[in-house]
MMTF fields as JSON, N, C-alpha, C and O atoms, coordinates in Angstrom:
{
  "mmtfVersion": "1.0.0",
  "mmtfProducer": "UNKNOWN",
  "numBonds": 263,
  "numAtoms": 264,
  "numGroups": 66,
  "numChains": 1,
  "numModels": 1,
  "chainsPerModel": [1],
  "groupsPerChain": [66],
  "chainIdList": ["A"],
  "bondAtomList": [4, 2, 8, 6, 12, 10, 16, 14, 20, 18, 24, 22, 28, 26, 32, 30, 36, 34, 40, 38, 44, 42, 48, 46, 52, 50, 56, 54, 60, 58, 64, 62, 68, 66, 72, 70, 76, 74, 80, 78, 84, 82, 88, 86, 92, 90, 96, 94, 100, 98, 104, 102, 108, 106, 112, 110, 116, 114, 120, 118, 124, 122, 128, 126, 132, 130, 136, 134, 140, 138, 144, 142, 148, 146, 152, 150, 156, 154, 160, 158, 164, 162, 168, 166, 172, 170, 176, 174, 180, 178, 184, 182, 188, 186, 192, 190, 196, 194, 200, 198, 204, 202, 208, 206, 212, 210, 216, 214, 220, 218, 224, 222, 228, 226, 232, 230, 236, 234, 240, 238, 244, 242, 248, 246, 252, 250, 256, 254, 260, 258],
  "bondOrderList": [1, 1, 1, 1, 1, 1, 1, 1, 1, 1, 1, 1, 1, 1, 1, 1, 1, 1, 1, 1, 1, 1, 1, 1, 1, 1, 1, 1, 1, 1, 1, 1, 1, 1, 1, 1, 1, 1, 1, 1, 1, 1, 1, 1, 1, 1, 1, 1, 1, 1, 1, 1, 1, 1, 1, 1, 1, 1, 1, 1, 1, 1, 1, 1, 1],
  "groupList": [{"groupName": "MET", "atomNameList": ["N", "CA", "C", "O"], "elementList": ["N", "C", "C", "O"], "formalChargeList": [0, 0, 0, 0], "bondAtomList": [1, 0, 2, 1, 3, 2], "bondOrderList": [1, 1, 2], "singleLetterCode": "M", "chemCompType": "L-PEPTIDE LINKING"}, {"groupName": "PRO", "atomNameList": ["N", "CA", "C", "O"], "elementList": ["N", "C", "C", "O"], "formalChargeList": [0, 0, 0, 0], "bondAtomList": [1, 0, 2, 1, 3, 2], "bondOrderList": [1, 1, 2], "singleLetterCode": "P", "chemCompType": "L-PEPTIDE LINKING"}, {"groupName": "ASP", "atomNameList": ["N", "CA", "C", "O"], "elementList": ["N", "C", "C", "O"], "formalChargeList": [0, 0, 0, 0], "bondAtomList": [1, 0, 2, 1, 3, 2], "bondOrderList": [1, 1, 2], "singleLetterCode": "D", "chemCompType": "L-PEPTIDE LINKING"}, {"groupName": "SER", "atomNameList": ["N", "CA", "C", "O"], "elementList": ["N", "C", "C", "O"], "formalChargeList": [0, 0, 0, 0], "bondAtomList": [1, 0, 2, 1, 3, 2], "bondOrderList": [1, 1, 2], "singleLetterCode": "S", "chemCompType": "L-PEPTIDE LINKING"}, {"groupName": "TRP", "atomNameList": ["N", "CA", "C", "O"], "elementList": ["N", "C", "C", "O"], "formalChargeList": [0, 0, 0, 0], "bondAtomList": [1, 0, 2, 1, 3, 2], "bondOrderList": [1, 1, 2], "singleLetterCode": "W", "chemCompType": "L-PEPTIDE LINKING"}, {"groupName": "LEU", "atomNameList": ["N", "CA", "C", "O"], "elementList": ["N", "C", "C", "O"], "formalChargeList": [0, 0, 0, 0], "bondAtomList": [1, 0, 2, 1, 3, 2], "bondOrderList": [1, 1, 2], "singleLetterCode": "L", "chemCompType": "L-PEPTIDE LINKING"}, {"groupName": "GLN", "atomNameList": ["N", "CA", "C", "O"], "elementList": ["N", "C", "C", "O"], "formalChargeList": [0, 0, 0, 0], "bondAtomList": [1, 0, 2, 1, 3, 2], "bondOrderList": [1, 1, 2], "singleLetterCode": "Q", "chemCompType": "L-PEPTIDE LINKING"}, {"groupName": "ARG", "atomNameList": ["N", "CA", "C", "O"], "elementList": ["N", "C", "C", "O"], "formalChargeList": [0, 0, 0, 0], "bondAtomList": [1, 0, 2, 1, 3, 2], "bondOrderList": [1, 1, 2], "singleLetterCode": "R", "chemCompType": "L-PEPTIDE LINKING"}, {"groupName": "GLU", "atomNameList": ["N", "CA", "C", "O"], "elementList": ["N", "C", "C", "O"], "formalChargeList": [0, 0, 0, 0], "bondAtomList": [1, 0, 2, 1, 3, 2], "bondOrderList": [1, 1, 2], "singleLetterCode": "E", "chemCompType": "L-PEPTIDE LINKING"}, {"groupName": "ILE", "atomNameList": ["N", "CA", "C", "O"], "elementList": ["N", "C", "C", "O"], "formalChargeList": [0, 0, 0, 0], "bondAtomList": [1, 0, 2, 1, 3, 2], "bondOrderList": [1, 1, 2], "singleLetterCode": "I", "chemCompType": "L-PEPTIDE LINKING"}, {"groupName": "PHE", "atomNameList": ["N", "CA", "C", "O"], "elementList": ["N", "C", "C", "O"], "formalChargeList": [0, 0, 0, 0], "bondAtomList": [1, 0, 2, 1, 3, 2], "bondOrderList": [1, 1, 2], "singleLetterCode": "F", "chemCompType": "L-PEPTIDE LINKING"}, {"groupName": "THR", "atomNameList": ["N", "CA", "C", "O"], "elementList": ["N", "C", "C", "O"], "formalChargeList": [0, 0, 0, 0], "bondAtomList": [1, 0, 2, 1, 3, 2], "bondOrderList": [1, 1, 2], "singleLetterCode": "T", "chemCompType": "L-PEPTIDE LINKING"}, {"groupName": "ALA", "atomNameList": ["N", "CA", "C", "O"], "elementList": ["N", "C", "C", "O"], "formalChargeList": [0, 0, 0, 0], "bondAtomList": [1, 0, 2, 1, 3, 2], "bondOrderList": [1, 1, 2], "singleLetterCode": "A", "chemCompType": "L-PEPTIDE LINKING"}, {"groupName": "ASN", "atomNameList": ["N", "CA", "C", "O"], "elementList": ["N", "C", "C", "O"], "formalChargeList": [0, 0, 0, 0], "bondAtomList": [1, 0, 2, 1, 3, 2], "bondOrderList": [1, 1, 2], "singleLetterCode": "N", "chemCompType": "L-PEPTIDE LINKING"}, {"groupName": "TYR", "atomNameList": ["N", "CA", "C", "O"], "elementList": ["N", "C", "C", "O"], "formalChargeList": [0, 0, 0, 0], "bondAtomList": [1, 0, 2, 1, 3, 2], "bondOrderList": [1, 1, 2], "singleLetterCode": "Y", "chemCompType": "L-PEPTIDE LINKING"}, {"groupName": "VAL", "atomNameList": ["N", "CA", "C", "O"], "elementList": ["N", "C", "C", "O"], "formalChargeList": [0, 0, 0, 0], "bondAtomList": [1, 0, 2, 1, 3, 2], "bondOrderList": [1, 1, 2], "singleLetterCode": "V", "chemCompType": "L-PEPTIDE LINKING"}, {"groupName": "GLY", "atomNameList": ["N", "CA", "C", "O"], "elementList": ["N", "C", "C", "O"], "formalChargeList": [0, 0, 0, 0], "bondAtomList": [1, 0, 2, 1, 3, 2], "bondOrderList": [1, 1, 2], "singleLetterCode": "G", "chemCompType": "PEPTIDE LINKING"}, {"groupName": "LYS", "atomNameList": ["N", "CA", "C", "O"], "elementList": ["N", "C", "C", "O"], "formalChargeList": [0, 0, 0, 0], "bondAtomList": [1, 0, 2, 1, 3, 2], "bondOrderList": [1, 1, 2], "singleLetterCode": "K", "chemCompType": "L-PEPTIDE LINKING"}],
  "groupTypeList": [0, 1, 2, 3, 4, 5, 6, 7, 1, 8, 3, 8, 7, 5, 9, 10, 11, 4, 12, 13, 6, 14, 11, 12, 6, 13, 14, 11, 15, 12, 16, 10, 15, 13, 0, 15, 12, 1, 2, 17, 11, 2, 14, 14, 10, 16, 2, 15, 1, 6, 3, 15, 1, 6, 5, 16, 17, 14, 9, 5, 9, 14, 6, 7, 17, 3],
  "groupIdList": [1, 2, 3, 4, 5, 6, 7, 8, 9, 10, 11, 12, 13, 14, 15, 16, 17, 18, 19, 20, 21, 22, 23, 24, 25, 26, 27, 28, 29, 30, 31, 32, 33, 34, 35, 36, 37, 38, 39, 40, 41, 42, 43, 44, 45, 46, 47, 48, 49, 50, 51, 52, 53, 54, 55, 56, 57, 58, 59, 60, 61, 62, 63, 64, 65, 66],
  "secStructList": [7, 7, 7, 6, 6, 7, 7, 7, 6, 6, 1, 7, 1, 6, 6, 2, 2, 2, 2, 2, 2, 2, 2, 2, 2, 2, 3, 3, 3, 3, 3, 3, 3, 3, 3, 3, 3, 6, 6, 3, 3, 3, 3, 3, 3, 1, 1, 7, 7, 1, 7, 7, 1, 7, 7, 7, 3, 3, 3, 3, 3, 3, 3, 3, 7, 7],
  "xCoordList": [-2.266, -1.707, -0.797, -0.104, -1.493, -0.724, 0.796, 1.593, 0.913, 2.634, 3.346, 4.562, 2.936, 3.595, 4.932, 4.638, 5.772, 7.088, 6.754, 6.99, 6.059, 5.857, 6.932, 7.773, 6.471, 7.706, 7.241, 6.062, 8.254, 8.021, 8.96, 10.117, 8.533, 9.387, 11.315, 12.238, 11.335, 12.769, 13.667, 14.735, 12.376, 12.832, 14.353, 14.343, 15.156, 15.799, 15.381, 14.431, 15.662, 14.705, 15.039, 14.323, 16.233, 16.968, 15.819, 14.78, 15.865, 14.518, 13.589, 13.52, 12.843, 11.574, 12.122, 12.071, 12.878, 13.433, 13.743, 13.042, 14.781, 15.213, 13.731, 13.522, 13.146, 11.619, 10.627, 10.172, 10.619, 10.214, 10.426, 9.815, 11.759, 12.376, 12.757, 13.028, 12.678, 12.358, 11.474, 11.67, 10.61, 8.91, 9.138, 9.298, 9.354, 8.486, 9.232, 8.713, 10.377, 10.901, 10.665, 10.484, 10.722, 10.094, 9.059, 8.841, 7.93, 6.469, 5.345, 5.48, 4.294, 3.08, 2.144, 2.005, 1.453, -0.042, -0.955, -1.675, -1.174, -2.346, -3.69, -4.707, -3.623, -4.949, -4.57, -3.454, -5.788, -6.383, -7.024, -8.126, -6.705, -7.902, -8.201, -7.366, -8.928, -9.222, -10.238, -11.438, -9.91, -10.64, -11.306, -10.69, -12.749, -12.669, -13.826, -14.248, -14.225, -14.706, -14.875, -15.055, -14.791, -15.228, -15.864, -15.396, -16.961, -18.174, -17.973, -18.976, -16.804, -17.206, -15.405, -14.596, -14.84, -13.856, -14.111, -14.992, -13.297, -13.781, -12.193, -11.175, -12.335, -11.915, -11.475, -12.281, -10.603, -9.834, -8.948, -8.266, -9.146, -8.191, -8.254, -9.372, -7.142, -6.808, -6.853, -5.821, -8.069, -8.315, -7.918, -8.915, -7.12, -6.793, -6.852, -6.236, -7.7, -7.866, -6.836, -6.319, -6.687, -5.641, -6.131, -5.462, -7.638, -8.165, -9.766, -10.492, -9.549, -10.992, -11.788, -11.164, -12.778, -13.576, -13.464, -14.083, -12.899, -12.386, -11.385, -11.69, -10.548, -9.378, -9.86, -10.638, -9.386, -9.025, -7.703, -6.836, -7.61, -6.437, -6.329, -7.124, -5.393, -5.162, -4.003, -3.01, -3.99, -3.271, -2.926, -3.874, -1.988, -1.54, -1.251, -0.869, -1.351, -0.998, -0.449, -1.121, 0.837, 1.795, 2.251, 2.388, 2.432, 2.689, 3.963, 4.122, 5.173, 6.178, 6.559, 6.038, 7.125, 6.962, 7.846, 8.766, 7.837, 8.63, 9.126, 9.923],
  "yCoordList": [-11.609, -10.81, -9.378, -8.435, -10.146, -9.166, -9.492, -8.66, -10.294, -10.774, -10.215, -10.399, -9.78, -9.369, -8.115, -6.921, -8.394, -7.125, -6.626, -5.441, -7.57, -7.14, -6.231, -6.701, -4.573, -3.648, -3.769, -3.555, -4.156, -3.852, -2.624, -2.394, -2.093, -1.019, -1.303, -0.548, -2.5, -2.282, -3.271, -3.873, -3.072, -3.784, -2.431, -1.2, -3.176, -2.157, -1.771, -2.473, -0.572, 0.515, 0.442, 0.807, -0.097, 0.096, -0.54, 0.114, -1.336, -2.272, -1.167, -0.862, -0.487, 0.015, 0.876, 0.881, 1.96, 3.32, 2.827, 3.138, 2.188, 1.544, 1.453, 2.02, 0.627, 0.261, 1.557, 1.761, 2.404, 3.77, 4.353, 4.371, 5.084, 5.63, 5.092, 5.891, 3.949, 3.403, 2.846, 2.686, 2.553, 2.89, 3.953, 4.136, 5.331, 7.003, 7.305, 8.028, 6.74, 7.002, 6.097, 6.571, 5.047, 4.024, 3.646, 2.911, 3.865, 3.163, 4.572, 5.376, 4.584, 5.084, 4.485, 3.273, 5.071, 4.038, 3.4, 4.272, 2.331, 2.461, 1.992, 2.059, 1.604, 0.543, 0.519, 0.681, 0.257, 0.4, -0.473, -0.125, -1.246, -2.658, -2.209, -2.65, -1.575, -1.625, -2.895, -2.932, -3.419, -4.139, -3.86, -4.009, -3.373, -3.123, -3.891, -3.22, -4.92, -5.835, -7.061, -7.185, -8.156, -9.968, -9.31, -9.002, -9.222, -8.455, -7.303, -6.703, -6.659, -5.059, -5.034, -5.061, -4.982, -4.685, -3.926, -4.381, -2.482, -1.401, -1.391, -1.544, -1.178, -1.246, 0.338, 0.906, 0.667, 1.852, 1.144, 0.132, 2.121, 1.524, 3.064, 3.573, 3.766, 4.637, 5.935, 6.47, 6.405, 7.714, 7.224, 6.786, 7.133, 6.275, 7.546, 8.56, 7.384, 8.419, 8.852, 7.95, 9.946, 10.177, 9.496, 8.715, 9.982, 9.384, 8.66, 8.77, 7.779, 7.231, 7.276, 7.667, 7.035, 7.198, 6.283, 6.62, 4.481, 4.054, 2.846, 2.066, 2.851, 2.395, 0.995, 0.926, -0.114, -1.578, -2.01, -1.194, -3.097, -3.919, -3.806, -4.214, -3.292, -2.67, -3.219, -3.593, -3.352, -3.827, -2.315, -1.862, -1.79, -1.145, -1.793, -2.943, -1.205, -2.413, -0.764, 0.176, -1.101, -0.24, -0.733, -1.813, 0.92, 0.531, 1.153, 2.33, 0.348, 1.009, 2.387, 2.417, 3.159, 4.51, 4.31, 3.544, 4.858, 4.931, 5.572, 6.018],
  "zCoordList": [6.044, 6.036, 6.553, 6.171, 7.881, 8.704, 9.24, 9.674, 9.163, 9.065, 7.711, 7.653, 6.993, 5.698, 5.911, 5.97, 5.968, 6.466, 7.65, 7.888, 8.725, 9.772, 10.939, 11.705, 10.691, 11.469, 12.862, 13.141, 13.895, 14.961, 15.931, 15.579, 16.802, 17.106, 17.278, 16.97, 17.802, 17.287, 16.196, 16.307, 14.765, 13.833, 12.781, 12.779, 12.236, 11.692, 10.779, 10.432, 9.797, 9.248, 7.508, 6.575, 7.497, 6.292, 5.459, 5.38, 5.042, 4.612, 4.31, 3.119, 5.164, 4.922, 4.333, 3.103, 5.105, 4.281, 1.963, 0.999, 2.025, 1.118, -0.24, -1.313, 0.427, -0.131, -0.915, -2.041, 0.713, 0.332, -0.69, -1.758, -0.181, -1.274, -3.221, -4.118, -3.329, -4.161, -4.911, -6.115, -4.432, -5.309, -5.361, -6.568, -4.63, -4.834, -6.252, -7.102, -6.408, -7.288, -8.836, -9.958, -8.53, -9.957, -9.977, -10.94, -9.075, -9.411, -9.104, -8.181, -10.104, -9.41, -8.806, -8.975, -8.121, -7.567, -8.576, -9.063, -9.022, -10.189, -9.752, -10.443, -8.783, -7.728, -6.539, -6.045, -5.991, -4.502, -3.686, -3.263, -3.454, -2.564, -1.446, -0.656, -0.928, 0.788, 1.528, 1.256, 2.023, 2.845, 3.909, 4.964, 3.989, 4.925, 5.904, 6.846, 5.771, 6.272, 5.579, 4.367, 6.617, 5.398, 4.134, 3.038, 4.625, 3.138, 2.748, 2.36, 2.706, 2.028, 1.516, 2.443, 0.03, 0.005, -1.225, -1.954, -1.722, -2.722, -3.223, -2.548, -4.519, -5.444, -6.302, -7.038, -6.133, -6.835, -7.932, -7.77, -9.443, -10.107, -11.015, -11.087, -11.668, -12.12, -11.269, -10.865, -11.02, -9.934, -8.67, -8.096, -8.135, -6.218, -5.6, -5.93, -4.615, -3.874, -2.431, -1.774, -2.16, -1.389, -0.087, 0.589, 0.214, 1.804, 0.987, -0.001, 2.478, 2.17, 3.372, 4.358, 3.52, 4.973, 5.516, 6.526, 5.864, 6.266, 5.714, 4.812, 6.198, 6.084, 6.604, 7.555, 5.965, 6.633, 5.988, 5.674, 5.839, 5.539, 3.837, 2.99, 3.718, 2.311, 1.454, 2.077, -0.364, -1.258, -2.185, -2.826, -2.224, -3.617, -4.354, -4.14, -5.572, -6.742, -8.035, -8.46, -8.211, -8.737, -10.269, -10.844, -10.651, -11.886, -12.241, -11.917, -13.047, -13.158, -14.032, -15.147, -13.791, -14.587, -15.536, -15.245, -16.776, -18.324, -18.123, -18.947]
}
């Protein structure tokens, strides 16, 4: 997962800017999976928190707006 859409300082920003705008306009966050450690994963669905005590590698789950 560390290499998924790996962004570097010299990366072209167009795809990231477009994706952020498109996602914000068309989707809401429906779930959040926080992989804090190899033996600890926290799952949040429905009421997704704005922040967590410890952020590890994570996955956001989106639901399309109607």
